[in-house]
Coordinates of C-alpha atoms in Angstrom, one line a residue:
M1 CA 118.5 93.9 120.3
P2 CA 121.4 96.3 119.6
P3 CA 121.2 98.3 116.4
E4 CA 123.2 96.8 113.5
T5 CA 123.5 99.9 111.4
H6 CA 127.0 101.1 110.8
T7 CA 127.8 104.3 112.7
S8 CA 130.6 106.1 111.0
S9 CA 132.9 108.6 112.7
A10 CA 135.8 110.6 111.5
P11 CA 138.8 108.4 111.2
I12 CA 141.8 109.2 113.3
R13 CA 144.9 109.8 111.1
H14 CA 147.9 107.8 112.0
D15 CA 149.7 107.8 108.6
G16 CA 152.5 110.2 109.5
W17 CA 156.0 109.3 110.7
A18 CA 154.6 109.0 114.2
T19 CA 153.3 105.6 113.0
L20 CA 156.8 104.5 112.2
R21 CA 158.0 105.5 115.6
R22 CA 155.2 103.4 117.1
F23 CA 156.4 100.4 115.0
L24 CA 160.1 100.7 116.1
P25 CA 159.6 98.7 119.3
Y26 CA 158.4 95.8 117.2
L27 CA 161.5 96.2 115.0
W28 CA 163.9 96.5 117.9
P29 CA 162.4 94.2 120.5
R30 CA 164.0 94.5 124.0
D31 CA 163.4 90.8 124.9
Q32 CA 165.0 89.3 121.8
P33 CA 168.7 90.1 121.6
G34 CA 169.1 87.6 118.7
L35 CA 166.9 89.8 116.5
R36 CA 168.9 92.9 117.4
L37 CA 172.1 91.1 116.4
R38 CA 170.5 90.3 113.0
I39 CA 169.7 94.0 112.5
L40 CA 173.4 94.9 113.3
G41 CA 174.6 92.2 110.9
A42 CA 172.3 93.5 108.2
C43 CA 173.8 97.0 108.7
V44 CA 177.3 95.6 108.3
M45 CA 176.3 94.0 105.1
I46 CA 174.8 97.3 103.9
L47 CA 178.1 99.2 104.6
A48 CA 180.2 96.5 103.0
A49 CA 178.1 96.4 99.8
K50 CA 178.0 100.3 99.6
A51 CA 181.8 100.5 100.1
I52 CA 182.4 98.1 97.2
T53 CA 179.9 99.9 95.0
L54 CA 181.6 103.3 95.6
A55 CA 185.0 101.8 94.8
L56 CA 184.0 100.1 91.5
P57 CA 184.1 103.3 89.3
Y58 CA 187.7 103.9 90.3
A59 CA 188.7 100.5 88.9
Y60 CA 186.6 101.1 85.8
K61 CA 188.2 104.5 85.2
Q62 CA 191.7 103.2 85.7
A63 CA 191.1 100.3 83.3
V64 CA 189.7 102.7 80.6
D65 CA 192.6 105.2 81.0
L66 CA 195.1 102.4 80.6
M67 CA 193.4 101.1 77.5
T68 CA 193.2 104.5 75.9
R69 CA 197.0 105.2 76.2
P70 CA 199.5 104.0 73.7
A71 CA 200.5 100.3 74.2
Q72 CA 202.8 100.0 77.2
G73 CA 203.6 96.3 77.1
P74 CA 202.6 93.3 79.2
S75 CA 202.5 95.3 82.4
A76 CA 199.8 97.6 81.2
F77 CA 197.8 94.7 79.9
T78 CA 198.2 92.9 83.3
A79 CA 197.1 96.0 85.2
A80 CA 194.1 96.6 83.0
F81 CA 193.1 92.9 83.2
V82 CA 193.4 92.9 87.0
L83 CA 191.3 96.1 87.2
V84 CA 188.6 94.6 85.0
M85 CA 188.6 91.4 87.0
A86 CA 188.4 93.4 90.2
Y87 CA 185.5 95.4 88.8
A88 CA 183.6 92.2 88.0
L89 CA 184.5 90.6 91.3
G90 CA 183.3 93.8 93.1
R91 CA 180.0 93.7 91.4
F92 CA 179.5 90.1 92.4
A93 CA 180.6 90.8 96.0
S94 CA 178.1 93.7 96.2
T95 CA 175.3 91.5 95.0
G96 CA 176.4 88.8 97.5
F97 CA 176.4 91.2 100.4
D98 CA 173.0 92.5 99.4
N99 CA 171.5 89.0 99.4
L100 CA 173.2 88.1 102.7
R101 CA 171.7 91.2 104.2
N102 CA 168.2 90.1 103.0
I103 CA 168.8 86.6 104.5
I104 CA 169.9 88.0 107.8
F105 CA 167.1 90.5 108.1
E106 CA 164.2 88.4 106.8
R107 CA 163.4 86.9 110.3
V108 CA 163.5 90.3 111.8
G109 CA 160.8 91.6 109.4
Q110 CA 158.7 88.5 109.8
E111 CA 158.8 88.6 113.6
A112 CA 157.9 92.3 113.7
T113 CA 155.0 91.7 111.4
R114 CA 153.8 88.7 113.4
A115 CA 154.0 90.6 116.7
L116 CA 152.0 93.5 115.4
A117 CA 149.4 91.3 113.8
E118 CA 149.0 89.3 117.1
D119 CA 148.6 92.5 119.1
V120 CA 145.9 93.7 116.6
F121 CA 144.1 90.3 116.8
Q122 CA 144.2 90.3 120.6
R123 CA 142.8 93.9 120.6
L124 CA 139.9 92.9 118.4
H125 CA 138.9 90.2 120.9
N126 CA 139.2 92.7 123.7
L127 CA 136.8 95.2 122.0
S128 CA 133.2 95.2 122.9
L129 CA 130.3 93.5 121.2
R130 CA 129.1 97.0 120.1
F131 CA 132.3 97.4 118.0
H132 CA 131.9 94.1 116.2
L133 CA 128.2 94.7 115.5
A134 CA 129.0 98.1 114.0
R135 CA 132.0 97.0 111.9
R136 CA 131.9 94.7 108.9
T137 CA 134.1 91.6 109.2
G138 CA 135.4 91.9 105.7
E139 CA 136.7 95.4 106.3
V140 CA 138.4 94.5 109.5
T141 CA 140.1 91.5 107.9
K142 CA 141.2 93.6 104.9
V143 CA 142.8 96.1 107.3
I144 CA 144.9 93.4 108.9
E145 CA 145.7 91.8 105.6
R146 CA 146.9 95.0 104.0
G147 CA 148.8 96.1 107.1
T148 CA 150.7 92.9 107.5
K149 CA 151.6 92.6 103.8
S150 CA 152.8 96.2 103.6
I151 CA 155.1 96.1 106.7
D152 CA 157.8 93.8 105.2
N153 CA 158.0 95.8 101.9
M154 CA 158.1 99.1 103.7
L155 CA 160.9 98.0 106.1
Y156 CA 162.9 96.6 103.1
F157 CA 162.8 99.9 101.2
L158 CA 163.2 102.1 104.2
L159 CA 166.3 100.3 105.6
F160 CA 167.8 98.9 102.4
N161 CA 167.0 101.6 99.9
I162 CA 166.5 105.0 101.5
A163 CA 169.3 104.8 104.1
P164 CA 172.0 103.4 101.7
T165 CA 170.9 105.9 99.0
V166 CA 171.4 108.8 101.4
L167 CA 174.8 107.4 102.4
E168 CA 175.8 107.0 98.7
L169 CA 174.6 110.6 97.8
A170 CA 176.9 112.0 100.5
A171 CA 179.8 109.9 99.3
V172 CA 179.3 110.7 95.6
A173 CA 179.0 114.4 96.4
L174 CA 182.4 114.2 98.1
I175 CA 184.0 112.3 95.2
F176 CA 182.6 114.7 92.6
Y177 CA 183.9 117.7 94.6
L178 CA 187.4 116.2 94.8
H179 CA 187.6 115.3 91.1
F180 CA 185.4 117.9 89.4
G181 CA 184.8 120.8 91.8
W182 CA 181.7 122.4 93.1
G183 CA 180.0 122.8 89.7
L184 CA 179.1 119.2 89.2
V185 CA 178.2 118.7 92.9
L186 CA 175.7 121.6 92.8
S187 CA 174.2 120.5 89.5
T188 CA 173.7 117.0 90.9
A189 CA 172.3 118.3 94.2
L190 CA 169.8 120.6 92.4
A191 CA 168.7 117.8 90.1
I192 CA 168.2 115.4 93.0
A193 CA 166.3 118.0 95.0
A194 CA 164.0 118.6 92.0
Y195 CA 163.6 114.9 91.6
V196 CA 162.7 114.4 95.3
A197 CA 160.3 117.4 95.4
A198 CA 158.5 116.3 92.2
T199 CA 158.3 112.7 93.4
R200 CA 157.0 113.8 96.8
W201 CA 154.4 116.2 95.4
I202 CA 153.0 113.8 92.9
T203 CA 153.1 110.8 95.3
E204 CA 151.2 112.8 97.9
W205 CA 148.5 113.4 95.3
R206 CA 148.6 109.7 94.5
T207 CA 148.3 108.8 98.2
H208 CA 144.8 110.3 98.3
L209 CA 143.9 108.3 95.2
R210 CA 145.2 105.2 96.8
A211 CA 143.4 105.8 100.1
T212 CA 140.2 106.1 98.0
M213 CA 141.1 102.8 96.3
N214 CA 141.5 101.1 99.6
R215 CA 138.2 102.3 100.9
L216 CA 136.4 101.2 97.8
D217 CA 138.2 97.9 97.8
G218 CA 137.2 97.3 101.4
Q219 CA 133.6 98.2 100.7
A220 CA 133.5 95.8 97.7
L221 CA 135.0 93.0 99.8
A222 CA 132.6 93.7 102.7
R223 CA 129.6 93.6 100.4
A224 CA 130.9 90.3 98.9
V225 CA 131.5 88.7 102.2
D226 CA 128.2 89.9 103.6
S227 CA 126.3 88.6 100.6
L228 CA 128.0 85.2 100.6
L229 CA 127.5 84.7 104.4
N230 CA 123.8 85.4 103.8
Y231 CA 123.7 83.0 100.8
E232 CA 120.5 81.3 101.9
T233 CA 118.7 84.7 102.6
V234 CA 119.7 85.9 99.1
K235 CA 118.2 82.7 97.6
Y236 CA 115.0 83.0 99.7
F237 CA 114.2 86.4 98.3
G238 CA 115.6 85.8 94.8
A239 CA 118.0 88.8 95.3
E240 CA 120.9 87.6 93.3
Q241 CA 120.6 90.4 90.8
R242 CA 120.2 92.9 93.5
E243 CA 123.4 91.7 95.2
L244 CA 125.2 91.7 91.9
Q245 CA 124.2 95.3 91.4
R246 CA 125.4 96.3 94.9
Y247 CA 128.7 94.5 94.4
G248 CA 129.1 95.9 90.9
Q249 CA 128.6 99.4 92.1
S250 CA 131.5 99.1 94.5
A251 CA 133.6 97.3 91.9
R252 CA 133.0 100.0 89.2
A253 CA 133.9 102.7 91.7
Y254 CA 137.1 100.9 92.6
A255 CA 138.0 100.4 88.9
S256 CA 137.6 104.2 88.3
A257 CA 139.8 105.0 91.2
A258 CA 142.4 102.5 90.0
V259 CA 142.5 104.0 86.5
A260 CA 143.1 107.5 88.0
S261 CA 145.8 106.1 90.2
E262 CA 147.6 104.3 87.4
N263 CA 147.4 107.4 85.2
S264 CA 149.0 109.4 87.9
L265 CA 151.8 106.9 88.0
G266 CA 152.5 107.4 84.3
L267 CA 152.8 111.2 84.9
L268 CA 155.2 110.6 87.8
N269 CA 157.4 108.3 85.7
I270 CA 157.6 110.9 82.9
V271 CA 158.6 113.7 85.3
Q272 CA 161.2 111.5 87.0
G273 CA 162.7 110.4 83.6
L274 CA 163.0 114.0 82.4
I275 CA 164.9 115.2 85.5
I276 CA 167.2 112.2 85.5
N277 CA 168.1 112.4 81.9
L278 CA 168.7 116.2 82.0
L279 CA 171.2 115.6 84.8
M280 CA 172.8 112.8 82.9
A281 CA 173.1 114.9 79.7
G282 CA 174.5 117.9 81.6
A283 CA 177.1 115.8 83.5
M284 CA 178.2 113.9 80.4
S285 CA 178.4 117.1 78.4
Y286 CA 180.6 118.7 81.1
T287 CA 183.1 115.8 81.0
V288 CA 183.2 115.9 77.2
W289 CA 183.9 119.6 77.4
G290 CA 186.7 119.0 79.9
W291 CA 188.2 116.2 77.7
A292 CA 188.2 118.6 74.7
H293 CA 190.2 121.1 76.8
G294 CA 192.6 118.5 78.1
R295 CA 191.3 118.6 81.7
F296 CA 189.7 115.2 81.8
T297 CA 190.4 111.8 80.4
V298 CA 188.2 109.3 78.7
G299 CA 188.2 107.4 82.0
D300 CA 186.8 110.5 83.8
M301 CA 183.7 110.4 81.5
V302 CA 183.3 106.7 82.3
F303 CA 183.9 107.5 86.0
V304 CA 181.1 110.1 86.1
N305 CA 178.8 107.9 84.0
T306 CA 179.3 104.9 86.3
Y307 CA 178.6 106.9 89.4
L308 CA 175.4 108.5 88.0
V309 CA 174.2 105.1 86.7
Q310 CA 174.8 103.6 90.2
L311 CA 173.1 106.6 91.8
F312 CA 170.1 106.6 89.4
R313 CA 169.3 103.0 90.1
P314 CA 168.0 103.6 93.6
L315 CA 166.8 107.1 92.6
D316 CA 164.8 105.6 89.7
M317 CA 163.0 103.5 92.4
L318 CA 162.5 106.5 94.7
G319 CA 158.9 107.1 93.5
M320 CA 157.9 103.4 94.1
V321 CA 159.9 103.4 97.4
Y322 CA 158.2 106.6 98.6
R323 CA 154.8 105.3 97.6
T324 CA 155.5 102.0 99.3
I325 CA 156.5 103.6 102.5
R326 CA 153.6 106.1 102.5
Q327 CA 151.2 103.3 101.7
G328 CA 152.8 101.1 104.3
L329 CA 152.3 103.9 106.8
I330 CA 148.7 104.3 105.8
D331 CA 148.1 100.5 106.1
M332 CA 149.9 100.3 109.4
S333 CA 148.0 103.3 110.7
S334 CA 144.8 101.5 110.1
M335 CA 146.1 98.6 112.2
F336 CA 147.2 101.1 114.9
A337 CA 143.7 102.7 114.7
L338 CA 142.3 99.3 115.7
I339 CA 144.7 99.0 118.5
D340 CA 143.8 102.6 119.6
T341 CA 140.0 101.9 119.6
P342 CA 138.8 102.4 123.1
V343 CA 137.9 99.3 125.0
E344 CA 134.3 99.9 126.1
V345 CA 134.3 97.1 128.7
A346 CA 137.6 96.8 130.5
D347 CA 138.8 95.2 133.7
A348 CA 139.1 97.6 136.6
P349 CA 142.8 98.2 137.6
G350 CA 143.9 95.4 139.9
A351 CA 140.6 93.6 139.6
P352 CA 140.6 90.2 141.4
A353 CA 139.3 87.0 140.0
L354 CA 135.7 86.0 140.7
L355 CA 135.4 83.4 143.5
V356 CA 132.1 81.5 143.5
Q357 CA 131.0 79.3 146.3
R358 CA 127.3 80.0 146.1
P359 CA 126.5 80.9 142.5
G360 CA 123.6 83.3 143.0
V361 CA 122.9 86.2 140.6
V362 CA 121.5 89.5 141.5
F363 CA 120.3 92.4 139.3
D364 CA 120.3 95.5 141.5
N365 CA 118.3 98.4 139.9
V366 CA 120.0 98.0 136.5
V367 CA 119.4 100.6 133.8
F368 CA 120.8 100.0 130.3
G369 CA 120.2 100.6 126.7
Y370 CA 122.2 100.1 123.5
E371 CA 121.8 103.7 122.5
K372 CA 121.5 106.7 124.8
D373 CA 118.1 107.7 123.4
R374 CA 116.6 104.2 123.9
T375 CA 116.5 102.6 127.3
I376 CA 116.0 98.8 127.3
L377 CA 116.1 98.0 131.0
H378 CA 114.4 100.4 133.4
G379 CA 115.8 99.9 136.9
L380 CA 115.5 96.1 136.7
S381 CA 116.0 94.2 140.0
F382 CA 115.7 90.5 140.6
E383 CA 117.6 87.6 142.3
V384 CA 118.5 84.1 141.1
P385 CA 119.2 82.2 144.3
A386 CA 122.1 79.7 144.2
G387 CA 121.0 76.3 142.9
Q388 CA 117.6 77.4 141.6
H389 CA 116.2 77.3 138.1
I390 CA 114.8 80.7 137.2
A391 CA 113.0 81.5 133.9
L392 CA 112.6 84.8 132.1
V393 CA 109.6 85.2 129.8
G394 CA 107.9 88.1 128.1
P395 CA 107.1 89.5 124.7
S396 CA 109.8 90.3 122.1
G397 CA 111.8 93.4 123.0
A398 CA 111.2 93.0 126.7
G399 CA 115.0 92.8 127.3
K400 CA 115.4 89.1 128.0
S401 CA 118.5 88.5 125.8
T402 CA 120.0 91.8 126.9
I403 CA 120.1 90.4 130.4
A404 CA 122.2 87.5 129.2
R405 CA 124.6 89.9 127.5
L406 CA 124.9 91.9 130.6
I407 CA 125.6 88.9 132.8
F408 CA 128.5 87.9 130.4
R409 CA 129.6 91.6 130.6
F410 CA 129.5 92.2 126.9
Y411 CA 128.2 95.6 128.0
D412 CA 128.2 97.5 131.3
P413 CA 125.0 98.9 132.8
W414 CA 124.4 102.6 132.7
S415 CA 123.6 102.4 136.4
G416 CA 123.0 99.7 139.0
R417 CA 124.9 96.6 139.7
I418 CA 125.0 92.9 138.7
L419 CA 126.3 90.6 141.5
I420 CA 127.4 87.0 141.4
D421 CA 127.9 85.5 144.9
G422 CA 127.8 89.0 146.3
Q423 CA 130.6 90.3 144.0
D424 CA 130.0 93.1 141.5
I425 CA 131.0 91.6 138.1
A426 CA 132.3 95.1 137.0
Q427 CA 135.0 94.8 139.7
V428 CA 136.3 91.3 138.8
T429 CA 138.3 90.1 135.8
Q430 CA 136.2 89.2 132.7
A431 CA 138.1 86.0 132.1
S432 CA 137.3 84.7 135.6
L433 CA 133.6 85.8 135.2
R434 CA 133.1 84.0 131.9
A435 CA 134.9 80.9 133.3
H436 CA 132.0 80.4 135.7
L437 CA 129.3 81.0 133.0
G438 CA 127.9 78.8 130.3
I439 CA 125.3 79.5 127.7
V440 CA 123.3 77.7 125.1
P441 CA 122.3 80.5 122.7
Q442 CA 119.3 80.7 120.5
D443 CA 121.4 81.0 117.3
S444 CA 124.3 78.7 117.6
V445 CA 127.2 79.6 115.3
L446 CA 129.9 77.0 114.8
F447 CA 133.5 77.3 113.6
N448 CA 134.3 76.0 110.1
D449 CA 136.0 72.9 111.5
T450 CA 135.0 69.4 112.7
L451 CA 132.2 68.3 115.0
G452 CA 134.8 67.2 117.5
Y453 CA 136.6 70.6 117.5
N454 CA 133.4 72.5 118.0
I455 CA 132.4 70.3 121.0
A456 CA 135.9 70.4 122.5
Y457 CA 135.8 74.2 122.3
G458 CA 133.8 74.2 125.5
R459 CA 136.9 73.4 127.5
D460 CA 140.5 73.5 126.4
G461 CA 142.3 70.2 127.0
A462 CA 139.2 68.1 127.3
S463 CA 139.9 64.3 126.7
E464 CA 138.3 62.3 123.9
A465 CA 136.2 60.4 126.4
E466 CA 134.8 63.6 127.9
I467 CA 134.0 64.9 124.4
H468 CA 132.1 61.7 123.6
E469 CA 130.2 61.8 126.9
A470 CA 129.2 65.5 126.2
A471 CA 128.0 64.5 122.8
R472 CA 126.0 61.6 124.2
A473 CA 124.4 63.7 126.9
A474 CA 123.3 66.2 124.2
A475 CA 121.7 63.5 122.1
L476 CA 124.3 64.0 119.3
M477 CA 125.4 60.4 119.1
P478 CA 122.6 59.2 116.7
L479 CA 123.8 61.9 114.2
I480 CA 127.5 61.2 114.7
D481 CA 127.0 57.4 114.3
R482 CA 125.4 58.0 110.9
L483 CA 128.4 60.1 109.7
P484 CA 131.3 58.3 108.0
K485 CA 133.9 60.5 109.6
R486 CA 132.0 60.7 112.9
F487 CA 133.7 63.4 115.1
D488 CA 136.0 64.4 112.2
T489 CA 133.1 65.6 110.0
E490 CA 133.4 69.1 108.8
V491 CA 130.4 71.3 109.7
G492 CA 131.0 74.1 107.1
E493 CA 131.0 77.9 107.3
R494 CA 129.1 78.8 110.5
G495 CA 128.0 75.2 110.8
L496 CA 125.7 75.5 107.7
K497 CA 126.1 71.8 106.9
L498 CA 124.1 71.0 110.0
S499 CA 120.4 71.6 110.7
G500 CA 119.4 74.2 113.2
G501 CA 118.6 71.4 115.7
E502 CA 121.9 69.7 115.2
K503 CA 123.8 73.0 115.7
Q504 CA 121.9 73.6 118.9
R505 CA 122.8 70.2 120.2
V506 CA 126.5 70.9 119.5
A507 CA 126.1 74.1 121.5
I508 CA 124.6 72.2 124.3
A509 CA 127.4 69.6 124.2
R510 CA 130.2 72.1 124.5
T511 CA 128.4 73.8 127.4
L512 CA 128.0 70.4 129.1
L513 CA 131.8 69.9 128.5
K514 CA 132.6 73.3 130.1
N515 CA 130.5 72.3 133.2
P516 CA 130.0 75.9 134.6
P517 CA 128.3 76.6 137.9
I518 CA 125.9 79.2 136.3
L519 CA 124.0 78.3 133.2
L520 CA 122.1 80.5 130.8
L521 CA 119.7 79.0 128.4
D522 CA 118.6 81.5 125.7
E523 CA 115.8 79.7 123.8
A524 CA 118.0 76.6 124.1
T525 CA 115.5 74.3 122.4
S526 CA 113.9 76.7 119.9
A527 CA 115.3 74.9 116.9
L528 CA 114.5 71.4 117.9
D529 CA 111.6 69.2 117.0
T530 CA 109.2 68.1 119.7
R531 CA 110.7 64.6 120.2
T532 CA 114.3 65.9 120.4
E533 CA 113.2 68.9 122.5
Q534 CA 111.9 66.5 125.2
E535 CA 115.1 64.6 125.2
I536 CA 117.2 67.8 125.5
L537 CA 114.8 69.2 128.2
S538 CA 115.4 66.1 130.2
T539 CA 119.1 66.5 129.9
L540 CA 118.9 70.2 130.7
R541 CA 116.8 69.5 133.8
D542 CA 119.4 67.1 135.1
L543 CA 122.1 69.7 134.3
S544 CA 120.2 72.6 135.9
A545 CA 119.5 70.6 139.1
K546 CA 123.2 70.7 139.9
R547 CA 123.7 74.4 139.3
T548 CA 122.2 77.9 139.1
S549 CA 120.3 78.3 135.8
L550 CA 118.5 81.1 134.1
S551 CA 116.3 80.2 131.1
I552 CA 115.1 82.7 128.6
A553 CA 112.1 81.1 126.9
H554 CA 109.4 81.8 124.4
R555 CA 107.5 78.5 124.7
L556 CA 106.2 78.7 128.2
S557 CA 105.7 74.9 128.4
T558 CA 109.4 74.4 128.4
I559 CA 109.9 76.4 131.7
A560 CA 106.7 75.5 133.5
D561 CA 108.7 73.5 136.1
A562 CA 111.1 76.4 136.9
D563 CA 111.5 77.3 140.6
R564 CA 110.4 80.9 139.7
I565 CA 109.3 82.7 136.6
F566 CA 110.0 86.4 136.0
V567 CA 107.7 88.1 133.5
L568 CA 109.2 91.1 131.7
A569 CA 107.6 93.8 129.7
D570 CA 109.3 96.9 128.3
G571 CA 112.4 96.2 130.4
R572 CA 110.5 96.1 133.7
M573 CA 109.5 93.2 136.0
V574 CA 105.7 93.0 135.9
E575 CA 105.1 89.6 137.5
S576 CA 106.9 86.9 139.2
G577 CA 106.0 83.5 140.8
T578 CA 105.8 79.9 140.0
H579 CA 103.8 78.6 137.0
S580 CA 100.8 77.7 139.1
Q581 CA 100.9 81.0 141.0
L582 CA 101.1 83.1 137.8
L583 CA 98.2 81.1 136.3
R584 CA 96.0 82.1 139.2
H585 CA 96.9 85.8 138.6
D586 CA 95.1 87.4 135.7
G587 CA 98.1 89.1 134.1
L588 CA 100.5 89.0 131.2
Y589 CA 101.6 85.4 131.9
V590 CA 98.1 84.1 131.7
E591 CA 97.5 86.0 128.4
M592 CA 100.7 84.5 126.9
W593 CA 99.8 81.0 128.2
A594 CA 96.3 81.2 126.7
R595 CA 97.6 82.5 123.4
Q596 CA 100.2 79.7 123.1
A597 CA 97.6 77.1 124.1
H598 CA 95.2 78.4 121.5
E599 CA 98.0 78.2 118.8
M600 CA 98.8 74.7 119.8
E601 CA 95.1 73.7 119.6
Q602 CA 94.9 75.1 116.1
L603 CA 98.0 73.1 115.1
N604 CA 96.5 69.9 116.5
Q605 CA 93.2 70.5 114.7
A606 CA 95.1 71.2 111.4
A607 CA 97.1 68.0 111.9
E608 CA 94.0 65.9 112.3

């Protein structure tokens, strides 16, 4: 069996702006002009809202100046009233344009998120079995969850906060220069530069804290998922307290990291508030000084105050925006890291589909191991002729299940070839290879869905009658007839609502439904009682008679009628022949047969 210990390696960093560049094709898809039009429409709404926002202080200033002058009759009232109404209408229009922008862009963000998530999901299914045995499912799902959730927020702030704020800064600088000269422009620029620098420095520090939080959060989730998936094992060994301690250790480490992160947020807010209010105090003092010397009006002070308030609103969010974007880049980088994970088992360029007329299987001097320092198969060679039933037997660790994984091409051999109908399986597409293979595994894991869904999984598009026939052939109908919901019965997480034998019969049924020309039976009746085993063996014999089959067996009695039996030991072929031939040869098979016969005799004596 492959090792299940987690092998960590140094993570590849993708959390820079290069990550954003990689995401742009999802945001600006070539094959969807409608989404591009939505982006352009959102940009128009941004410009319209920003133009109105920049014009509002002028109306406010003029209204204040009119009201501070001596009464000038109805015309002055009318003008001030119109300016105030224009100011209110402009604020409403700005809000309206902002929300129209959100409405137009929402589908763009959701489509970009969906496309990236689907690419990651597809990549996960393309990665090798080695990757999935080394990674915890909880950590992988958390990476996808965080990545997809962060994209929408990151895009919103990047496109609708940073870009418009830069545009507004440039416009305000020009307006301040025209009305107040270089002094106020430089003061504002220095304050904003200090604000941005402090925000970036503290946020970078906080980013490391947040990365630690994510790692500990993933670790806690992984431990929780692992513990709950192994609920029965925890109960068997009375390990509830041990599991609580492991989970609590991760939870406490996460809580400490979260406290440090939140405290750093408080420091950031204090520094930002200090810089903003120093700028506000300086600018307002400057206009008061100008008013005292007759250079500025009361409206000018309101003018400056209004612009600074409008400018501070997005600047006040800059820390959160920067954190969101940086965190979004980190979360997205984790998704791109999954996409960038090398595919260990890949189709050869231009690989054709496997064509099977005579479904024979050949192992030609195959050498393989899960780790470089541990070889499992040592130059193994054998042939499974088309239409024959071949059995593989041997002690645990001999490499029997490894052979099944290699045939399905979950791994590639280090050297040697595996041929099906004379075609090297490494040179054909994996999809066509697996379309010709069926397996009944020793440990049948089911989807958390209905019985009918799990049986129908054997072949997409199978009719209801075909599903029922497969269930009948697999001796499942007595169980289904006892269930109130019959085929609509939920089987639970990993099929835990069913017994081991019932799960194995479901696995047999969906393989019967697939109807492949080559069949692998990996201890296919190991979880069945004696009576049911005989029923299933009869079904499997009928099934094997019409196709090429390879049985991996522990109980030798179940494969005694095989056309040929290969005996493995330490990844090598040590004996081969029919059941009767092997019994006449004083070797490993005879030893195994005698041991099992002795065990069966002891069981019978105990039963009596």
